[in-house]
Amino acid sequence: MNRSHPLEKLRNFGIIAHIDAGKTTVSERLLFYTGVSHKIGEVHEGDTVMDWMPQERERGITITAAAITMQWKGIQMNLIDTPGHIDFTAEVQRSLRVLDGAVVVFDGVAGVEPQSETVWRQADKYGTPRICFINKLDRMGGSFEKSYQSILDKLTKNAVAMTIPIGEEEHLSAVIDLLKMKAIYFEGEKGEIVVEKEIPADMVGKAKAWREKMVDRIAGEDDALTNKLLGGEEISNEELMAAMRKACLAFKLVPVFCGSALKNKGTQFILDAVIDYLPSPLDIGFVKGTDPKTGAEIERKFSDTEPFAALVFKVATDPFVGQLTFFRVYSGVLNKGTYLLNSVTGEQERIARILRMKSNSREELDVIYAGEIGATVGLKNTITGHTLCDKENPVVLEKISFPEPVISMRVEPKTKADQEKLIMSIRKLTQEDPTFRIKEDIETGETIISGMGELHLDIIQDRLRREFNVDANFGKPQVAYRETITAESEAEEKYVRQSGGKGQYGHVRLRLKPLERGTGFQFVDEIKGGAIPKEFIKPTEKGVIEALDKGIIAGYPMVDVEVTLYDGSFHEVDSSEFAFKIAGSMAVQAGAKKAKPVILEPIMKTEVITPDAFFGTVISDLSSRRGKIEETKERMGMKVLDAMVPLSEMFGYATALRSLTEGRASFTMEFNKYEIVPNNVAQQIMEGKVK
């Protein structure tokens, strides 16, 4: 069976944005216009195709990235609608890792918002070409020019307007295509009939000025077009589109479109722009990986004739088929029933079924080709970030990196019968979500779950109750503090035990050094001349890691530390892995105590939007929460405050803000960095007073 679409006729793209910019509404329109759905689902009515989880429909937000396949003008498109809420940032990270391009949606009233910047930076990190869509221009306060300017000011100077609106707010009637220099109207009940008309007389001058800017920017990226422009020659639309495509793929230009998804205006331009300007797998060409045995770099071309390689980017529990594993095929062809190698674990997995996802429904396939996105069921030991590949040609594709959780809570089953069920259910959820963690507290015997924020843990609780029927008690959310050192130190420890017969002997010398914030832990082996045999190095490192995990001051994990093992000694008979593990652990504890240890707390980048009347009250409240005000600005007659506030001070802030501002203010926050806790707060943490 041959592939239905050649690689150049394939587009894998995602929709990314700040919460409430209208991503899901845009996605629903795309599904309707491409014929996937025959009715437009609305977020406010809770009947969308893309937001299919009960929690998503009730709250009107996207929680999991949903994948769907559609066709437009002979091109096969795989679309992933990602969440905007920062608690679900992992969904955006993993989607961007496997997508070739992205559509960034902006709220036409607010312009660039904090999480718009976050997803933009994530797309930069993965080198994802993108197009922009300024949405919601039908709303009161909607302004194309202000939103466009905010993209230029905050995100990129390379944005180029390709369409401009005719009318704004309730007068939004159509958009002008600056390439064709035509007014485009969207008629019919759902805006499905696209009609070209002449530009209204009062808009001609404005449209010409915008087109001139567009032509200058595009021609500026292409020498041949620059010469034509300087020579006063006419540049054809085909030449402009070809130059724009080339510049967009090279991250030199970003095309910007506009409209209102809710009012069905301008959304078809997104579909055309995905085809015209975003890459096919052929434009990307290849993916890099490493040889699992030698670590040498391997390149795999996007081609059906190369050995098979796919990256698992998501695991989800489906109530009907069990565990679904989503993967992106980079090279080769996969037939149903094939055995593949998981090159990370070294185990084999059988692909019994291949599915193409239509959000939460599915289509069975016999074969899947290079460049496509699919899913399978029944894999035993494969999780997010693992590579599935041909057994004879192993490769490990670059893993996906995820942020560390910043908030924890205690969980305990209500009955003995729920104990087993709770652990099984939590394990399933940790497989699905790499930013959700579980840990047993050895001293208290409690189970601690950790996540990215209050909403994240709230959704987890809800899912445990509904999907897994687990009855449990949850403690109050706690901040995930960390510890680190601020000075260098050295330590020497011997672990010697003699009890008749074979004894225990381990002797290590360590050097501890603080690292830059966010570096993590590094272990350096500087043993020379066999002072400690090779087989005892790994156990020493294990002991070091265990000691750092327990912390020194208040039992929180210690981070951003470099530990160098530079000397020690061993006993021919008595030395053992166990003895060196204990010696390593003791030496780190002794060394860390001398290295001026401190507690670190997560600091949240917070944006509060409030009416002018409550401005002073909100500022003084944030200051009382140890907040540092970074910037204040105006947005649509509202005051906008940017502040850095410790997470420990932000519990219950939503309720407090509502009562301070008569329910008229709103806020968003996202993790920014870890910072040293002030002495008085550190004292409270150590005494266990911080709730």
XYZ file of C-alpha atoms in Angstrom:
691
model
C 0.000 0.000 0.000
C 1.571 3.309 -1.113
C 1.367 6.532 0.856
C -1.645 8.712 0.061
C 0.352 11.956 0.299
C 3.981 12.542 -0.767
C 6.173 14.173 1.907
C 5.974 17.645 0.340
C 2.177 17.480 0.707
C 2.337 16.907 4.469
C 2.183 19.561 7.218
C 2.580 18.877 10.949
C 1.730 22.017 12.883
C 0.503 23.098 16.296
C -1.552 25.966 17.644
C 0.141 27.705 20.570
C -0.895 30.785 22.579
C -1.571 32.435 25.934
C -4.605 31.064 27.801
C -7.886 32.484 26.403
C -6.418 33.815 23.131
C -8.853 31.515 21.298
C -6.660 28.538 20.248
C -9.391 25.945 20.580
C -11.940 28.192 18.828
C -9.468 28.594 15.935
C -8.885 24.792 15.850
C -12.630 24.088 15.754
C -13.003 26.425 12.724
C -10.141 24.673 10.924
C -11.810 21.291 11.521
C -15.109 22.621 10.191
C -13.653 24.208 7.033
C -11.584 21.083 6.244
C -14.686 18.887 6.639
C -13.492 16.915 9.690
C -16.484 18.105 11.729
C -19.892 19.086 10.365
C -20.746 21.324 13.286
C -18.604 23.991 14.906
C -18.005 23.202 18.575
C -17.866 26.185 20.936
C -15.703 26.378 24.068
C -18.392 28.323 25.976
C -20.972 25.616 25.164
C -18.627 22.757 26.150
C -19.058 20.792 22.903
C -15.675 21.173 21.190
C -13.941 18.290 19.379
C -10.450 19.269 20.539
C -11.290 19.803 24.233
C -12.841 16.391 24.850
C -11.941 15.716 28.516
C -14.790 16.495 30.963
C -12.397 18.738 32.956
C -11.629 20.733 29.775
C -15.269 21.200 28.859
C -16.306 22.265 32.360
C -13.483 24.769 32.786
C -13.358 26.012 29.186
C -9.588 25.453 28.991
C -7.312 23.034 27.133
C -5.447 20.599 29.401
C -3.993 17.967 27.068
C -2.635 18.469 23.579
C -5.126 16.873 21.147
C -3.959 15.554 17.754
C -6.126 15.453 14.645
C -5.611 14.798 10.915
C -7.358 16.839 8.178
C -7.107 17.664 4.453
C -7.018 21.090 2.764
C -6.417 21.712 -0.941
C -4.796 18.299 -1.444
C -2.466 18.643 1.567
C -2.618 16.316 4.591
C -2.401 18.290 7.848
C -1.704 16.926 11.324
C -2.815 19.534 13.839
C -2.053 19.584 17.572
C -4.036 22.043 19.736
C -1.913 22.750 22.827
C -2.890 24.174 26.249
C -2.226 27.847 27.047
C -2.247 27.531 30.840
C 1.307 27.536 32.171
C 0.588 24.569 34.519
C 0.404 22.403 31.379
C 3.587 23.722 29.768
C 4.852 20.141 29.256
C 2.120 19.613 26.655
C 3.471 22.573 24.659
C 7.104 21.443 25.057
C 6.457 17.937 23.791
C 4.226 19.079 20.942
C 6.780 21.629 19.679
C 9.487 18.939 19.804
C 7.710 16.840 17.163
C 5.984 19.537 15.086
C 7.482 21.172 12.007
C 5.688 24.523 12.334
C 3.391 26.497 14.633
C 0.502 28.953 14.423
C 0.763 31.474 17.277
C -2.633 32.971 18.182
C -2.917 36.374 19.896
C -5.852 38.072 21.594
C -6.523 41.222 19.508
C -7.497 43.129 22.675
C -4.502 42.200 24.861
C -1.821 41.665 22.193
C 1.267 39.842 23.464
C 0.599 38.385 26.954
C 3.068 36.675 29.364
C 2.388 33.146 28.167
C 2.536 34.289 24.527
C 6.166 35.154 25.325
C 6.703 31.772 27.020
C 5.407 29.708 24.074
C 7.339 31.950 21.655
C 10.569 31.228 23.562
C 9.754 27.499 23.555
C 9.283 27.649 19.755
C 12.645 29.492 19.492
C 14.294 26.731 21.541
C 13.083 24.037 19.139
C 13.735 26.183 16.044
C 10.082 26.005 14.948
C 9.034 28.257 12.014
C 5.761 30.021 12.780
C 2.961 32.229 11.509
C 0.866 34.602 13.648
C -2.902 35.090 13.794
C -4.304 38.121 15.634
C -7.714 36.871 16.793
C -10.745 38.409 18.571
C -10.672 41.687 16.571
C -14.495 41.720 16.826
C -14.293 42.284 20.609
C -14.594 45.643 22.290
C -11.106 47.114 22.484
C -9.790 44.890 19.656
C -6.998 46.666 17.756
C -4.939 45.113 14.966
C -2.319 47.860 14.960
C -1.694 47.775 18.731
C -1.477 43.959 18.775
C 0.821 43.941 15.735
C 3.036 46.571 17.389
C 3.203 44.462 20.591
C 4.516 41.517 18.497
C 7.212 43.800 17.008
C 8.128 45.240 20.429
C 8.071 42.102 22.580
C 8.657 39.081 20.344
C 10.287 39.792 16.994
C 11.107 42.700 14.700
C 10.617 40.291 11.774
C 6.792 40.169 11.826
C 5.204 41.112 8.471
C 1.464 41.852 8.130
C -0.038 39.849 5.237
C -3.662 40.849 5.926
C -5.298 43.836 7.655
C -8.893 44.086 8.958
C -11.724 46.126 7.464
C -13.371 47.670 10.516
C -12.710 46.693 14.118
C -14.729 45.691 17.210
C -18.403 45.219 16.201
C -17.678 46.776 12.769
C -15.240 44.036 11.704
C -16.635 43.001 8.315
C -13.771 41.522 6.256
C -10.004 41.413 5.805
C -7.762 42.795 3.056
C -5.336 40.363 1.415
C -2.236 42.554 0.893
C -0.794 40.160 -1.714
C -3.843 40.135 -3.995
C -4.918 43.651 -2.923
C -8.509 42.428 -2.610
C -11.081 42.636 0.189
C -11.981 39.123 1.328
C -15.479 38.587 2.770
C -16.616 35.439 4.572
C -20.263 34.783 3.749
C -22.725 31.986 4.467
C -23.969 30.908 7.885
C -20.510 29.839 9.112
C -18.273 32.074 6.975
C -17.538 29.115 4.700
C -18.086 31.038 1.419
C -14.979 33.111 0.682
C -15.768 36.063 -1.619
C -13.212 38.418 -3.233
C -14.323 42.026 -3.771
C -12.656 45.338 -4.505
C -11.158 47.156 -1.485
C -13.576 49.832 -0.153
C -12.532 53.301 -1.416
C -11.850 54.633 2.088
C -9.374 51.767 2.763
C -7.359 51.875 -0.501
C -4.727 54.365 0.744
C -4.196 52.444 4.003
C -3.966 49.094 2.170
C -1.360 50.498 -0.281
C 0.786 51.769 2.613
C 0.655 48.366 4.383
C 1.416 46.520 1.104
C 4.435 48.748 0.490
C 5.789 47.876 3.951
C 5.165 44.157 3.260
C 6.924 44.229 -0.155
C 9.918 46.118 1.291
C 10.380 43.572 4.108
C 10.016 40.490 1.886
C 12.215 41.875 -0.919
C 14.824 42.836 1.695
C 15.434 39.128 2.392
C 16.083 38.236 -1.276
C 18.884 39.820 -3.366
C 17.128 39.318 -6.722
C 13.927 40.955 -5.438
C 15.908 43.821 -3.839
C 17.502 44.580 -7.230
C 14.070 44.453 -8.892
C 12.628 46.799 -6.276
C 15.520 49.272 -6.619
C 15.208 49.108 -10.415
C 11.513 50.016 -10.152
C 10.412 46.669 -11.676
C 7.132 44.984 -10.714
C 7.488 41.974 -8.372
C 4.894 39.237 -8.929
C 2.857 37.715 -6.078
C 4.393 34.310 -6.850
C 7.894 35.761 -6.313
C 6.803 37.432 -3.058
C 5.244 34.182 -1.746
C 8.324 32.124 -2.671
C 10.633 34.633 -0.930
C 8.336 34.779 2.125
C 8.291 30.954 2.372
C 12.101 30.816 2.210
C 12.461 33.581 4.842
C 9.833 32.023 7.130
C 11.588 28.619 7.049
C 14.903 30.347 7.871
C 13.303 32.246 10.865
C 14.022 35.544 9.087
C 10.379 36.615 8.680
C 7.084 35.790 10.414
C 3.854 36.340 8.407
C 0.969 37.866 10.403
C -2.740 37.334 9.622
C -5.837 38.633 11.388
C -9.555 38.098 11.933
C -12.042 36.664 14.404
C -12.397 32.887 14.735
C -15.624 33.216 16.753
C -17.227 35.379 14.034
C -15.808 33.087 11.281
C -13.679 35.769 9.650
C -10.162 35.183 8.344
C -9.638 31.630 9.617
C -9.246 30.101 6.137
C -6.149 32.267 5.685
C -4.477 30.180 8.413
C -4.996 26.967 6.411
C -3.595 28.583 3.251
C -0.656 30.076 5.184
C 0.219 26.690 6.730
C 0.507 25.292 3.183
C 2.271 28.354 1.729
C 4.757 29.210 4.481
C 5.194 26.400 7.034
C 7.589 23.519 6.294
C 6.864 20.030 5.034
C 9.111 17.257 6.466
C 11.190 17.545 3.254
C 12.037 21.181 4.072
C 13.445 20.047 7.413
C 15.293 17.211 5.694
C 16.668 15.133 8.546
C 16.690 14.510 12.284
C 19.762 13.995 14.494
C 20.236 11.143 16.929
C 23.004 9.148 18.569
C 24.191 5.551 18.394
C 23.130 3.886 21.706
C 26.394 1.847 21.826
C 29.054 4.341 20.741
C 27.362 7.724 21.309
C 28.341 8.770 17.761
C 25.977 11.201 15.985
C 23.602 9.713 13.402
C 21.474 11.592 10.855
C 18.194 10.094 9.646
C 16.577 11.561 6.541
C 12.790 12.046 6.309
C 12.383 9.192 3.848
C 10.430 5.946 3.548
C 13.590 4.118 2.409
C 15.640 4.888 5.576
C 15.587 2.543 8.640
C 12.567 3.157 10.888
C 12.874 5.724 13.728
C 10.092 7.416 15.739
C 9.966 9.541 18.889
C 7.292 8.941 21.529
C 6.019 12.367 22.576
C 2.928 11.559 24.639
C 1.332 8.737 26.604
C -2.383 8.957 27.460
C -4.858 6.700 29.214
C -7.916 6.097 27.068
C -11.031 4.650 28.798
C -11.816 2.458 25.747
C -8.465 1.130 24.515
C -6.161 1.512 27.543
C -2.794 3.205 27.250
C -2.297 5.177 24.036
C 1.263 5.982 22.941
C 1.618 8.880 20.465
C 4.684 8.933 18.219
C 6.138 10.970 15.373
C 7.715 8.944 12.551
C 10.942 10.556 11.344
C 12.203 7.897 8.943
C 11.140 4.586 7.436
C 7.798 2.793 7.229
C 6.017 0.895 10.009
C 3.676 -2.033 9.317
C 1.185 -3.388 11.825
C 2.537 -6.386 13.790
C 6.211 -5.301 13.546
C 8.625 -5.672 16.479
C 10.567 -2.478 17.253
C 13.462 -1.734 19.583
C 13.047 0.832 22.368
C 16.643 2.114 22.114
C 16.466 3.834 25.533
C 15.500 0.725 27.550
C 16.968 -1.855 25.148
C 13.669 -3.803 25.164
C 11.540 -4.882 22.194
C 7.928 -3.759 21.719
C 5.347 -5.213 19.323
C 3.184 -2.716 17.425
C -0.124 -4.602 17.340
C -2.239 -1.641 16.137
C -1.504 1.645 14.389
C -4.012 4.464 14.894
C -4.514 7.864 13.329
C -6.050 10.157 15.884
C -9.102 12.317 15.332
C -8.930 14.037 18.768
C -10.538 11.350 21.000
C -11.799 9.091 18.165
C -9.452 7.011 16.007
C -8.934 5.408 12.619
C -7.106 2.056 12.240
C -4.154 1.932 9.803
C -2.147 -0.992 8.436
C 0.943 1.094 7.753
C 2.343 4.528 8.661
C 5.009 6.445 6.734
C 7.904 8.862 7.395
C 6.846 12.334 8.522
C 3.471 11.253 9.924
C 2.044 11.317 13.461
C 0.300 8.218 14.790
C -0.528 6.302 17.950
C -0.456 2.717 19.150
C -1.792 0.772 22.144
C -0.449 -1.849 24.512
C 3.222 -0.841 24.793
C 4.644 -2.109 28.079
C 7.677 0.017 28.985
C 7.713 2.961 26.604
C 7.217 6.482 27.934
C 7.491 10.088 26.701
C 10.879 10.831 25.148
C 11.735 7.222 24.252
C 12.814 6.274 20.716
C 11.259 3.340 18.836
C 13.453 2.118 15.987
C 14.498 -0.682 13.668
C 16.245 -3.484 15.637
C 19.124 -3.727 13.143
C 19.734 0.040 12.997
C 19.381 1.413 16.535
C 19.306 5.178 17.141
C 18.406 7.370 20.145
C 16.643 10.584 19.092
C 17.093 13.727 21.184
C 14.961 13.549 24.328
C 12.404 16.154 25.386
C 13.394 18.242 28.417
C 10.720 19.214 30.952
C 10.651 21.767 33.787
C 10.826 20.635 37.411
C 7.604 20.695 39.520
C 7.276 23.623 41.971
C 4.385 22.525 44.194
C 3.679 19.354 46.227
C 0.906 17.827 48.327
C 0.337 14.829 50.544
C -2.082 12.139 49.382
C -3.420 9.176 51.354
C -6.106 6.594 50.527
C -9.325 6.689 52.561
C -9.453 2.911 52.947
C -6.995 0.004 52.810
C -8.713 -1.149 49.599
C -7.876 2.161 47.924
C -4.147 1.909 48.742
C -3.200 -0.360 45.807
C -5.582 1.441 43.448
C -4.141 4.859 44.369
C -0.510 3.884 43.688
C -1.459 2.177 40.363
C -3.487 5.220 39.239
C -0.794 7.728 40.191
C 1.810 5.621 38.339
C -0.363 5.759 35.193
C -0.681 9.548 35.507
C 3.099 9.991 35.966
C 3.653 7.995 32.753
C 1.269 10.359 30.945
C 2.604 13.579 32.390
C 6.384 14.062 32.816
C 5.891 17.150 35.042
C 3.771 15.185 37.547
C 5.959 13.321 40.069
C 5.408 10.911 42.948
C 7.721 10.351 45.923
C 7.528 8.261 49.072
C 8.686 10.157 52.178
C 10.737 7.469 53.922
C 10.633 9.137 57.349
C 6.865 9.721 57.527
C 5.698 6.958 55.141
C 3.590 9.529 53.249
C 3.038 9.663 49.497
C 3.922 13.104 48.079
C 2.724 14.194 44.623
C 4.259 17.199 42.847
C 3.191 19.320 39.874
C 3.471 22.657 38.087
C 0.804 24.591 40.015
C -2.441 24.506 42.013
C -4.581 23.977 38.898
C -2.343 21.106 37.758
C -2.768 19.242 41.076
C -6.474 20.124 41.118
C -6.956 18.419 37.730
C -4.948 15.390 38.943
C -7.269 15.058 41.975
C -10.307 15.320 39.710
C -8.967 12.665 37.327
C -8.116 10.274 40.184
C -11.710 10.578 41.379
C -13.480 10.347 37.999
C -11.332 8.209 35.733
C -9.777 5.885 38.291
C -12.538 5.892 40.979
C -9.968 6.461 43.735
C -11.150 7.895 47.039
C -8.301 9.754 48.739
C -7.537 12.565 51.159
C -5.289 15.356 49.903
C -3.189 17.635 52.088
C -2.706 21.356 51.494
C -0.441 22.302 48.576
C 3.165 22.859 49.701
C 5.952 24.738 47.951
C 8.699 22.575 46.438
C 11.653 24.280 48.105
C 15.218 23.346 47.146
C 18.572 23.702 48.911
C 21.995 24.655 47.551
C 25.440 25.754 48.715
C 26.975 29.225 48.342
C 30.654 28.468 49.019
C 33.262 25.846 48.102
C 34.367 23.202 50.588
C 36.222 19.921 50.904
C 35.400 16.847 52.943
C 37.015 13.520 53.762
C 35.161 10.542 55.224
C 36.059 6.954 56.003
C 33.494 4.230 56.495
C 35.207 1.416 58.435
C 33.411 -1.485 60.115
C 35.070 -4.576 61.542
C 32.899 -7.396 62.844
C 34.935 -10.572 62.642
C 35.556 -11.987 59.169
C 35.225 -9.607 56.175
C 34.891 -5.958 57.222
C 33.788 -2.785 55.375
C 36.197 -0.127 54.142
C 35.477 2.985 52.048
C 37.519 6.201 52.054
C 36.750 9.257 49.857
C 37.836 12.866 49.495
C 35.349 15.232 47.848
C 35.314 18.845 46.692
C 31.957 20.723 46.592
C 31.361 23.802 44.445
C 28.189 25.868 43.855
C 26.936 26.025 40.246
C 24.817 28.565 38.379
C 21.088 28.491 39.154
C 19.274 25.865 37.072
C 22.399 23.792 36.225
C 21.404 20.832 38.394
C 23.909 18.296 39.765
C 27.281 17.411 38.275
C 29.622 14.634 39.395
C 33.286 14.848 38.365
C 35.653 11.868 38.629
C 39.243 13.091 39.144
C 40.707 9.874 40.565
C 44.258 9.314 39.302
C 46.568 6.331 39.621
C 43.794 3.963 40.771
C 43.484 5.483 44.284
C 39.913 4.182 44.130
C 39.193 1.309 41.687
C 36.746 1.995 38.828
C 34.035 -0.298 40.227
C 33.693 1.886 43.357
C 33.266 5.223 41.530
C 29.617 4.638 40.533
C 28.536 3.528 44.077
C 30.260 6.667 45.492
C 28.267 8.833 43.048
C 25.087 6.972 44.099
C 25.788 7.773 47.772
C 26.396 11.437 46.876
C 23.079 11.673 44.989
C 21.138 10.025 47.843
C 22.590 12.476 50.387
C 21.821 15.494 48.159
C 18.242 14.263 47.677
C 17.650 14.392 51.439
C 19.121 17.900 51.767
C 21.148 19.282 54.674
C 19.091 22.095 56.247
C 15.430 21.153 56.056
C 15.305 17.917 54.065
C 14.691 19.487 50.611
C 16.661 18.211 47.587
C 19.979 19.996 47.054
C 20.545 21.365 43.524
C 23.148 23.281 41.464
C 26.125 21.563 43.100
C 29.280 20.138 41.525
C 30.841 17.287 43.502
C 34.366 16.255 42.535
C 35.785 12.950 43.771
C 39.543 13.645 43.752
C 41.126 11.149 46.149
C 40.580 8.303 48.595
C 41.861 4.816 49.386
C 40.646 1.227 49.406
C 41.326 -2.096 51.109
C 42.106 -5.151 48.957
C 39.709 -7.386 50.925
C 37.320 -5.204 52.923
C 36.324 -2.541 50.362
C 32.846 -2.932 48.858
C 30.338 -0.945 46.794
C 28.223 -0.496 49.941
C 31.149 0.975 51.947
C 31.960 3.543 49.237
C 28.285 4.477 48.842
C 28.067 5.224 52.603
C 31.419 7.080 52.577
C 30.264 9.228 49.611
C 27.004 10.029 51.380
C 28.727 10.979 54.666
C 31.367 13.122 52.893
C 28.747 15.154 50.990
C 26.770 15.851 54.161
C 29.912 16.967 55.986
C 31.091 19.080 53.038
C 27.705 20.721 52.413
C 27.438 21.806 56.064
C 30.735 23.724 55.652
C 29.716 25.260 52.288
C 27.196 27.817 53.648
C 23.989 25.978 52.643
C 20.823 27.985 51.916
C 17.163 27.256 51.066
C 15.847 28.242 47.621
C 12.224 29.081 46.805
C 10.394 29.248 43.445
C 9.733 32.823 42.248
C 6.725 33.333 39.980
C 6.528 35.866 37.156
C 3.097 37.361 37.832
C 0.947 39.669 35.723
C -2.073 41.369 37.335
C -4.621 43.297 35.237
C -6.725 45.636 37.388
C -9.003 48.673 36.982
C -7.246 51.953 37.859
C -9.375 52.395 41.011
C -7.754 49.357 42.697
C -4.200 49.960 41.438
C -2.791 51.149 44.802
C -4.511 48.364 46.771
C -3.167 45.657 44.434
C 0.402 47.052 44.589
C 0.436 47.207 48.398
C -1.016 43.672 48.615
C 1.712 42.325 46.276
C 4.384 44.152 48.312
C 3.053 42.539 51.503
C 3.536 39.180 49.727
C 7.259 39.950 49.266
C 6.552 40.830 45.610
C 8.921 43.004 43.557
C 7.077 45.206 41.042
C 9.038 45.092 37.755
C 6.879 47.267 35.493
C 3.460 48.920 35.310
C 1.719 49.770 32.042
C -1.680 50.550 30.523
C -3.719 48.117 28.432
C -7.178 48.968 27.135
C -7.973 51.349 30.011
C -6.718 48.814 32.603
C -3.511 48.914 34.638
C -1.114 46.006 34.087
C 1.408 45.082 36.802
C 4.389 42.808 36.176
C 5.864 41.452 39.409
C 8.120 38.696 40.745
C 6.474 37.037 43.752
C 7.496 33.954 45.812
C 5.130 31.034 45.163
C 4.686 30.457 48.925
C 2.925 33.858 49.159
C 0.557 33.197 46.239
C -1.648 30.427 47.668
C -5.258 31.590 47.647
C -4.329 34.740 45.697
C -7.239 34.333 43.253
C -9.764 34.688 46.105
C -7.852 37.565 47.728
C -7.602 39.466 44.424
C -11.338 39.027 43.782
C -12.266 40.490 47.169
C -9.768 43.384 46.818
C -11.078 44.429 43.392
C -14.814 43.511 43.504
C -14.005 40.621 41.178
C -12.790 42.924 38.397
C -9.065 42.076 38.320
C -7.409 38.981 36.873
C -3.901 37.522 37.059
C -1.623 34.926 35.487
C 1.601 33.527 36.873
C 4.338 31.230 35.671
C 7.506 29.833 37.218
C 10.524 32.056 36.574
C 13.482 30.995 38.745
C 14.661 29.775 42.154
C 16.028 32.411 44.576
C 17.583 32.316 48.055
C 14.985 32.599 50.832
C 15.416 35.522 53.308
C 16.778 34.455 56.719
C 13.537 34.994 58.693
C 11.559 32.868 56.192
C 14.286 30.181 56.164
C 13.982 30.021 59.958
C 10.207 29.482 59.670
C 10.683 26.754 57.046
C 13.166 24.941 59.258
C 10.761 25.088 62.178
C 8.022 23.751 59.913
C 5.881 26.853 60.375
C 5.330 27.655 56.720
C 1.983 26.114 55.890
